PDB file of C-alpha atoms in Angstrom:
ATOM      1  CA  ASN M   1       0.044   0.047  -0.010  1.00 52.00           C
ATOM      2  CA  ALA M   2       2.123   2.820  -1.328  1.00 69.00           C
ATOM      3  CA  GLY M   3       2.139   6.094   0.382  1.00 89.00           C
ATOM      4  CA  VAL M   4       2.329   9.491  -1.227  1.00 94.00           C
ATOM      5  CA  MET M   5       4.847   9.556  -3.688  1.00 95.00           C
ATOM      6  CA  GLN M   6       6.933  12.717  -4.650  1.00 96.00           C
ATOM      7  CA  ASN M   7       9.424  13.217  -7.373  1.00 96.00           C
ATOM      8  CA  PRO M   8      11.894  14.198  -7.655  1.00 96.00           C
ATOM      9  CA  ARG M   9      13.378  14.047  -4.211  1.00 95.00           C
ATOM     10  CA  HIS M  10      16.119  16.593  -4.966  1.00 96.00           C
ATOM     11  CA  LEU M  11      15.593  19.304  -7.757  1.00 97.00           C
ATOM     12  CA  VAL M  12      18.387  21.735  -8.587  1.00 97.00           C
ATOM     13  CA  ARG M  13      17.482  24.610 -10.977  1.00 97.00           C
ATOM     14  CA  ARG M  14      19.331  27.838 -11.943  1.00 97.00           C
ATOM     15  CA  ARG M  15      17.730  31.217 -11.968  1.00 97.00           C
ATOM     16  CA  GLY M  16      15.062  31.661 -14.505  1.00 97.00           C
ATOM     17  CA  GLN M  17      14.434  28.128 -15.323  1.00 98.00           C
ATOM     18  CA  GLU M  18      11.166  26.233 -14.581  1.00 98.00           C
ATOM     19  CA  ALA M  19      10.538  23.600 -11.960  1.00 98.00           C
ATOM     20  CA  ARG M  20       8.155  20.745 -11.988  1.00 98.00           C
ATOM     21  CA  LEU M  21       7.169  18.729  -8.905  1.00 98.00           C
ATOM     22  CA  ARG M  22       5.157  15.723  -9.022  1.00 98.00           C
ATOM     23  CA  CYS M  23       2.748  14.290  -6.379  1.00 97.00           C
ATOM     24  CA  SER M  24       1.121  10.943  -6.785  1.00 96.00           C
ATOM     25  CA  PRO M  25      -1.472  10.563  -3.698  1.00 94.00           C
ATOM     26  CA  MET M  26      -2.195   7.332  -1.917  1.00 91.00           C
ATOM     27  CA  LYS M  27      -4.597   5.047  -3.620  1.00 89.00           C
ATOM     28  CA  GLY M  28      -7.988   6.008  -2.979  1.00 84.00           C
ATOM     29  CA  HIS M  29      -7.107   9.535  -2.170  1.00 87.00           C
ATOM     30  CA  SER M  30      -8.764  12.187  -4.221  1.00 87.00           C
ATOM     31  CA  HIS M  31      -7.504  15.252  -2.194  1.00 90.00           C
ATOM     32  CA  VAL M  32      -4.160  16.683  -2.738  1.00 94.00           C
ATOM     33  CA  TYR M  33      -2.429  19.469  -0.903  1.00 94.00           C
ATOM     34  CA  TRP M  34       0.940  21.250  -1.293  1.00 96.00           C
ATOM     35  CA  TYR M  35       3.028  23.018   1.413  1.00 96.00           C
ATOM     36  CA  ARG M  36       6.309  24.816   1.133  1.00 97.00           C
ATOM     37  CA  GLN M  37       8.846  24.565   4.096  1.00 94.00           C
ATOM     38  CA  LEU M  38      11.521  27.119   4.177  1.00 91.00           C
ATOM     39  CA  PRO M  39      14.770  26.259   6.129  1.00 84.00           C
ATOM     40  CA  GLU M  40      14.053  26.058  10.053  1.00 80.00           C
ATOM     41  CA  GLU M  41      10.446  26.911   9.616  1.00 84.00           C
ATOM     42  CA  GLY M  42       6.945  25.121   9.766  1.00 87.00           C
ATOM     43  CA  LEU M  43       5.329  24.059   6.824  1.00 92.00           C
ATOM     44  CA  LYS M  44       3.053  26.709   4.882  1.00 94.00           C
ATOM     45  CA  PHE M  45      -0.170  25.747   2.934  1.00 93.00           C
ATOM     46  CA  MET M  46      -0.145  26.624  -0.611  1.00 96.00           C
ATOM     47  CA  VAL M  47      -2.776  24.963  -2.524  1.00 95.00           C
ATOM     48  CA  TYR M  48      -5.702  22.464  -2.295  1.00 94.00           C
ATOM     49  CA  LEU M  49      -6.687  20.414  -5.152  1.00 94.00           C
ATOM     50  CA  GLN M  50      -9.254  17.830  -5.911  1.00 92.00           C
ATOM     51  CA  LYS M  51      -9.285  16.204  -9.368  1.00 89.00           C
ATOM     52  CA  GLU M  52      -9.354  18.725 -12.159  1.00 89.00           C
ATOM     53  CA  ASN M  53     -10.168  21.516  -9.693  1.00 93.00           C
ATOM     54  CA  ILE M  54      -8.378  24.038  -7.507  1.00 94.00           C
ATOM     55  CA  ILE M  55     -10.498  24.222  -4.417  1.00 92.00           C
ATOM     56  CA  ASP M  56      -8.085  26.812  -2.315  1.00 92.00           C
ATOM     57  CA  GLU M  57      -5.086  28.508  -3.538  1.00 94.00           C
ATOM     58  CA  SER M  58      -4.847  31.140  -0.837  1.00 92.00           C
ATOM     59  CA  GLY M  59      -1.257  30.227   0.166  1.00 93.00           C
ATOM     60  CA  MET M  60       0.169  30.297  -3.232  1.00 95.00           C
ATOM     61  CA  PRO M  61       1.975  33.285  -4.953  1.00 94.00           C
ATOM     62  CA  LYS M  62       0.223  34.915  -7.471  1.00 91.00           C
ATOM     63  CA  GLU M  63       2.927  34.743  -9.832  1.00 95.00           C
ATOM     64  CA  ARG M  64       5.139  32.143 -11.416  1.00 97.00           C
ATOM     65  CA  PHE M  65       3.477  29.276  -9.214  1.00 98.00           C
ATOM     66  CA  SER M  66       0.706  27.224 -10.576  1.00 97.00           C
ATOM     67  CA  ALA M  67      -0.728  23.691  -9.744  1.00 97.00           C
ATOM     68  CA  GLU M  68      -2.933  21.161 -11.322  1.00 96.00           C
ATOM     69  CA  PHE M  69      -4.308  17.644 -10.519  1.00 95.00           C
ATOM     70  CA  PRO M  70      -5.543  15.999 -13.722  1.00 93.00           C
ATOM     71  CA  LYS M  71      -7.813  13.317 -14.187  1.00 90.00           C
ATOM     72  CA  GLU M  72      -5.171  10.871 -15.229  1.00 90.00           C
ATOM     73  CA  GLY M  73      -1.726  11.334 -13.503  1.00 92.00           C
ATOM     74  CA  PRO M  74       0.026  12.902 -10.634  1.00 95.00           C
ATOM     75  CA  SER M  75      -0.521  16.167  -9.416  1.00 97.00           C
ATOM     76  CA  ILE M  76       2.039  18.877 -10.641  1.00 98.00           C
ATOM     77  CA  LEU M  77       3.534  21.983  -8.760  1.00 98.00           C
ATOM     78  CA  ARG M  78       5.076  24.372 -11.485  1.00 98.00           C
ATOM     79  CA  ILE M  79       7.280  27.208 -10.715  1.00 98.00           C
ATOM     80  CA  GLN M  80       8.297  29.249 -13.481  1.00 97.00           C
ATOM     81  CA  GLN M  81      11.267  31.649 -13.829  1.00 97.00           C
ATOM     82  CA  VAL M  82      12.858  30.307 -10.226  1.00 97.00           C
ATOM     83  CA  VAL M  83      14.491  32.685  -7.758  1.00 96.00           C
ATOM     84  CA  ARG M  84      16.725  32.022  -4.991  1.00 94.00           C
ATOM     85  CA  GLY M  85      13.962  32.735  -2.630  1.00 94.00           C
ATOM     86  CA  ASP M  86      12.196  29.504  -4.145  1.00 96.00           C
ATOM     87  CA  SER M  87      14.693  27.416  -2.638  1.00 96.00           C
ATOM     88  CA  ALA M  88      12.635  25.153   0.160  1.00 96.00           C
ATOM     89  CA  ALA M  89      11.583  21.725   0.446  1.00 96.00           C
ATOM     90  CA  TYR M  90       8.083  21.428  -1.182  1.00 97.00           C
ATOM     91  CA  PHE M  91       5.626  18.670   0.384  1.00 96.00           C
ATOM     92  CA  CYS M  92       2.360  17.252  -0.785  1.00 96.00           C
ATOM     93  CA  ALA M  93      -0.307  15.401   1.333  1.00 93.00           C
ATOM     94  CA  SER M  94      -3.381  13.710   0.499  1.00 92.00           C
ATOM     95  CA  SER M  95      -6.435  12.528   2.090  1.00 87.00           C
ATOM     96  CA  PRO M  96      -9.589  10.564   1.493  1.00 81.00           C
ATOM     97  CA  ARG M  97     -12.686  11.953  -0.271  1.00 68.00           C
ATOM     98  CA  GLU M  98     -14.533  12.359   2.862  1.00 55.00           C
ATOM     99  CA  ALA M  99     -11.367  13.613   4.666  1.00 57.00           C
ATOM    100  CA  ARG M 100     -12.914  16.066   7.299  1.00 61.00           C
ATOM    101  CA  GLY M 101     -10.873  15.856  10.449  1.00 64.00           C
ATOM    102  CA  GLN M 102      -8.576  12.982   8.998  1.00 69.00           C
ATOM    103  CA  PRO M 103      -4.907  13.374   9.148  1.00 70.00           C
ATOM    104  CA  GLN M 104      -3.376  14.300   5.769  1.00 82.00           C
ATOM    105  CA  HIS M 105      -0.535  11.799   4.882  1.00 87.00           C
ATOM    106  CA  PHE M 106       2.609  13.638   3.614  1.00 92.00           C
ATOM    107  CA  GLY M 107       5.095  12.534   0.960  1.00 94.00           C
ATOM    108  CA  ASP M 108       8.727  12.753   1.662  1.00 93.00           C
ATOM    109  CA  GLY M 109       9.163  16.002   0.066  1.00 95.00           C
ATOM    110  CA  THR M 110      11.063  17.536  -2.846  1.00 97.00           C
ATOM    111  CA  ARG M 111      14.073  19.831  -2.061  1.00 96.00           C
ATOM    112  CA  LEU M 112      14.294  22.604  -4.591  1.00 97.00           C
ATOM    113  CA  SER M 113      17.675  24.265  -4.675  1.00 96.00           C
ATOM    114  CA  ILE M 114      18.306  27.163  -7.055  1.00 96.00           C
ATOM    115  CA  LEU M 115      21.654  28.056  -8.060  1.00 93.00           C
TER     116      LEU M 115
ATOM    117  CA  ALA S   1      -7.344  33.743  11.304  1.00 66.00           C
ATOM    118  CA  GLN S   2      -5.956  30.708  12.984  1.00 72.00           C
ATOM    119  CA  THR S   3      -2.561  30.688  14.308  1.00 90.00           C
ATOM    120  CA  VAL S   4      -0.302  27.938  16.047  1.00 95.00           C
ATOM    121  CA  THR S   5       2.245  28.930  18.444  1.00 95.00           C
ATOM    122  CA  GLN S   6       5.344  26.913  19.721  1.00 96.00           C
ATOM    123  CA  SER S   7       7.079  28.851  22.177  1.00 95.00           C
ATOM    124  CA  GLN S   8      10.164  26.442  22.699  1.00 95.00           C
ATOM    125  CA  PRO S   9      12.384  26.444  19.610  1.00 94.00           C
ATOM    126  CA  GLU S  10      14.594  23.766  21.107  1.00 96.00           C
ATOM    127  CA  MET S  11      14.525  21.239  24.066  1.00 97.00           C
ATOM    128  CA  SER S  12      16.676  18.750  25.503  1.00 97.00           C
ATOM    129  CA  VAL S  13      15.846  15.448  27.534  1.00 97.00           C
ATOM    130  CA  GLN S  14      17.681  12.832  28.852  1.00 97.00           C
ATOM    131  CA  GLU S  15      17.203   9.317  27.394  1.00 97.00           C
ATOM    132  CA  ALA S  16      14.684   7.388  29.427  1.00 97.00           C
ATOM    133  CA  GLU S  17      13.117  10.718  31.045  1.00 97.00           C
ATOM    134  CA  THR S  18       9.850  12.417  30.079  1.00 98.00           C
ATOM    135  CA  VAL S  19       9.466  15.696  28.250  1.00 98.00           C
ATOM    136  CA  THR S  20       6.578  18.091  27.263  1.00 98.00           C
ATOM    137  CA  LEU S  21       6.212  20.188  24.212  1.00 98.00           C
ATOM    138  CA  SER S  22       4.087  23.139  24.437  1.00 98.00           C
ATOM    139  CA  CYS S  23       1.604  24.429  21.949  1.00 98.00           C
ATOM    140  CA  THR S  24      -1.052  27.028  21.982  1.00 97.00           C
ATOM    141  CA  TYR S  25      -3.476  28.067  19.118  1.00 96.00           C
ATOM    142  CA  ASP S  26      -5.954  30.710  18.466  1.00 94.00           C
ATOM    143  CA  THR S  27      -9.347  30.116  16.861  1.00 90.00           C
ATOM    144  CA  SER S  28     -12.828  31.172  17.161  1.00 89.00           C
ATOM    145  CA  GLU S  29     -14.196  27.798  15.985  1.00 86.00           C
ATOM    146  CA  SER S  30     -15.456  24.990  18.382  1.00 85.00           C
ATOM    147  CA  ASP S  31     -15.025  22.191  15.810  1.00 86.00           C
ATOM    148  CA  TYR S  32     -11.472  21.403  14.967  1.00 89.00           C
ATOM    149  CA  TYR S  33      -8.634  18.884  14.773  1.00 91.00           C
ATOM    150  CA  LEU S  34      -5.205  19.218  16.487  1.00 94.00           C
ATOM    151  CA  PHE S  35      -1.911  17.198  15.427  1.00 94.00           C
ATOM    152  CA  TRP S  36       1.540  16.440  16.266  1.00 96.00           C
ATOM    153  CA  TYR S  37       3.570  15.895  13.270  1.00 95.00           C
ATOM    154  CA  LYS S  38       7.388  14.391  13.753  1.00 96.00           C
ATOM    155  CA  GLN S  39      10.146  15.557  11.301  1.00 94.00           C
ATOM    156  CA  PRO S  40      13.341  13.555  11.646  1.00 93.00           C
ATOM    157  CA  PRO S  41      16.547  14.251   9.947  1.00 88.00           C
ATOM    158  CA  SER S  42      15.586  12.207   6.951  1.00 84.00           C
ATOM    159  CA  ARG S  43      12.562  15.326   6.631  1.00 85.00           C
ATOM    160  CA  GLN S  44       9.709  13.064   6.453  1.00 87.00           C
ATOM    161  CA  MET S  45       6.520  14.365   8.132  1.00 91.00           C
ATOM    162  CA  ILE S  46       5.097  11.640  10.626  1.00 92.00           C
ATOM    163  CA  LEU S  47       1.772  11.815  12.390  1.00 92.00           C
ATOM    164  CA  VAL S  48       2.323  11.303  15.834  1.00 95.00           C
ATOM    165  CA  ILE S  49      -0.665  11.900  17.545  1.00 95.00           C
ATOM    166  CA  ARG S  50      -4.229  13.349  16.672  1.00 93.00           C
ATOM    167  CA  GLN S  51      -7.115  14.970  18.819  1.00 94.00           C
ATOM    168  CA  GLU S  52     -10.670  16.028  18.131  1.00 91.00           C
ATOM    169  CA  ALA S  53     -11.683  19.099  19.552  1.00 90.00           C
ATOM    170  CA  TYR S  54     -14.923  17.597  20.725  1.00 89.00           C
ATOM    171  CA  LYS S  55     -13.401  14.838  22.539  1.00 88.00           C
ATOM    172  CA  GLN S  56     -12.546  15.518  26.223  1.00 86.00           C
ATOM    173  CA  GLN S  57     -10.488  12.775  26.521  1.00 92.00           C
ATOM    174  CA  ASN S  58      -6.832  13.131  25.905  1.00 95.00           C
ATOM    175  CA  ALA S  59      -5.216  11.241  22.996  1.00 94.00           C
ATOM    176  CA  THR S  60      -2.813   8.610  23.564  1.00 94.00           C
ATOM    177  CA  GLU S  61      -0.360   6.587  21.429  1.00 93.00           C
ATOM    178  CA  ASN S  62       2.199   4.251  23.239  1.00 95.00           C
ATOM    179  CA  ARG S  63       4.547   6.700  24.922  1.00 97.00           C
ATOM    180  CA  PHE S  64       3.158   9.796  23.161  1.00 97.00           C
ATOM    181  CA  SER S  65       0.248  11.586  25.046  1.00 97.00           C
ATOM    182  CA  VAL S  66      -1.353  15.029  24.908  1.00 97.00           C
ATOM    183  CA  ASN S  67      -2.656  17.432  27.526  1.00 97.00           C
ATOM    184  CA  PHE S  68      -5.357  19.051  25.585  1.00 96.00           C
ATOM    185  CA  GLN S  69      -7.051  21.935  27.565  1.00 95.00           C
ATOM    186  CA  LYS S  70      -9.835  23.370  25.164  1.00 94.00           C
ATOM    187  CA  ALA S  71     -10.660  26.559  27.012  1.00 93.00           C
ATOM    188  CA  ALA S  72      -7.026  27.629  27.349  1.00 95.00           C
ATOM    189  CA  LYS S  73      -6.362  26.700  23.772  1.00 95.00           C
ATOM    190  CA  SER S  74      -3.336  24.635  24.762  1.00 97.00           C
ATOM    191  CA  PHE S  75      -2.218  21.382  23.298  1.00 97.00           C
ATOM    192  CA  SER S  76       0.990  19.812  24.735  1.00 98.00           C
ATOM    193  CA  LEU S  77       2.533  16.956  23.818  1.00 98.00           C
ATOM    194  CA  LYS S  78       4.223  14.326  26.450  1.00 98.00           C
ATOM    195  CA  ILE S  79       6.799  12.073  25.345  1.00 98.00           C
ATOM    196  CA  SER S  80       7.512   9.544  27.897  1.00 97.00           C
ATOM    197  CA  ASP S  81      10.646   7.170  28.144  1.00 97.00           C
ATOM    198  CA  SER S  82      12.166   9.173  25.833  1.00 97.00           C
ATOM    199  CA  GLN S  83      14.510   7.124  23.138  1.00 97.00           C
ATOM    200  CA  LEU S  84      17.235   8.092  21.074  1.00 96.00           C
ATOM    201  CA  GLY S  85      14.983   7.621  17.748  1.00 95.00           C
ATOM    202  CA  ASP S  86      12.784  10.488  19.263  1.00 97.00           C
ATOM    203  CA  ALA S  87      15.100  13.197  18.205  1.00 97.00           C
ATOM    204  CA  ALA S  88      13.677  15.265  15.791  1.00 97.00           C
ATOM    205  CA  MET S  89      11.653  18.685  14.925  1.00 96.00           C
ATOM    206  CA  TYR S  90       7.931  18.381  16.333  1.00 97.00           C
ATOM    207  CA  PHE S  91       5.483  20.397  14.890  1.00 96.00           C
ATOM    208  CA  CYS S  92       2.032  21.176  16.392  1.00 96.00           C
ATOM    209  CA  ALA S  93      -0.786  21.525  13.643  1.00 94.00           C
ATOM    210  CA  TYR S  94      -4.426  22.788  13.617  1.00 92.00           C
ATOM    211  CA  ARG S  95      -7.143  21.844  11.117  1.00 88.00           C
ATOM    212  CA  ARG S  96     -10.577  23.197  10.532  1.00 75.00           C
ATOM    213  CA  ASP S  97     -11.256  22.537   7.290  1.00 76.00           C
ATOM    214  CA  ASP S  98      -8.776  21.668   4.412  1.00 78.00           C
ATOM    215  CA  LYS S  99      -5.743  23.160   5.280  1.00 81.00           C
ATOM    216  CA  ILE S 100      -3.564  22.444   8.135  1.00 88.00           C
ATOM    217  CA  ILE S 101      -1.839  25.170   9.937  1.00 91.00           C
ATOM    218  CA  PHE S 102       1.525  24.397  11.652  1.00 93.00           C
ATOM    219  CA  GLY S 103       3.637  25.815  14.370  1.00 94.00           C
ATOM    220  CA  LYS S 104       7.207  26.590  13.548  1.00 93.00           C
ATOM    221  CA  GLY S 105       8.444  23.547  15.474  1.00 95.00           C
ATOM    222  CA  THR S 106      10.382  22.544  18.574  1.00 97.00           C
ATOM    223  CA  ARG S 107      13.648  20.815  17.982  1.00 96.00           C
ATOM    224  CA  LEU S 108      13.976  17.819  20.507  1.00 97.00           C
ATOM    225  CA  HIS S 109      17.364  16.566  21.333  1.00 97.00           C
ATOM    226  CA  ILE S 110      17.731  13.283  23.374  1.00 97.00           C
ATOM    227  CA  LEU S 111      20.939  13.175  25.529  1.00 96.00           C
ATOM    228  CA  PRO S 112      22.462   9.665  25.601  1.00 92.00           C
TER     229      PRO S 112
END
């Protein structure tokens, strides 16, 4: 019973390039959440998606960041024209359909480093 | 807006001893959920314990227990018989609807 799968585990990009982070939720989970963790900080909510819908993107920067969760395939967090300040660990979590109050199950994260 | 505060950036405890990590939160809601997550050096996020606000009984998971004081909006984590493998960052978290709000964490050191 695989958990939340994130890839890559580590991603290095130069300033101005694009970063694509992937997340496959646990089997049977249709809700996906993305969080960002800056060094020595807690996780900060970015966006919540269900299949083909963005439900809440209140934590996501308005520019350069986008997220999707297509009908088929993993959820993608895309960061365009990356800058040094985008260096962080990005965590994906998933929960079942009727999930209120249930804990979110986290992936191992993608560590993004910007040169 | 909901906030979660962990006032202890770092703590240390002797192996086999008991340690309590503090957490307070701010909310105007009456129905919500609280969690403690552990993040070891591998940086995984591991759920330690979960508390439903409508339950008065404190949650317990083996050596981990909480002291949930709803009126005081306090949710502390007690680790009994501390082990070397307990060394990690511990995050207190609040969930009302879909997003989880995390505190800044407490780094726990276990002294052999």
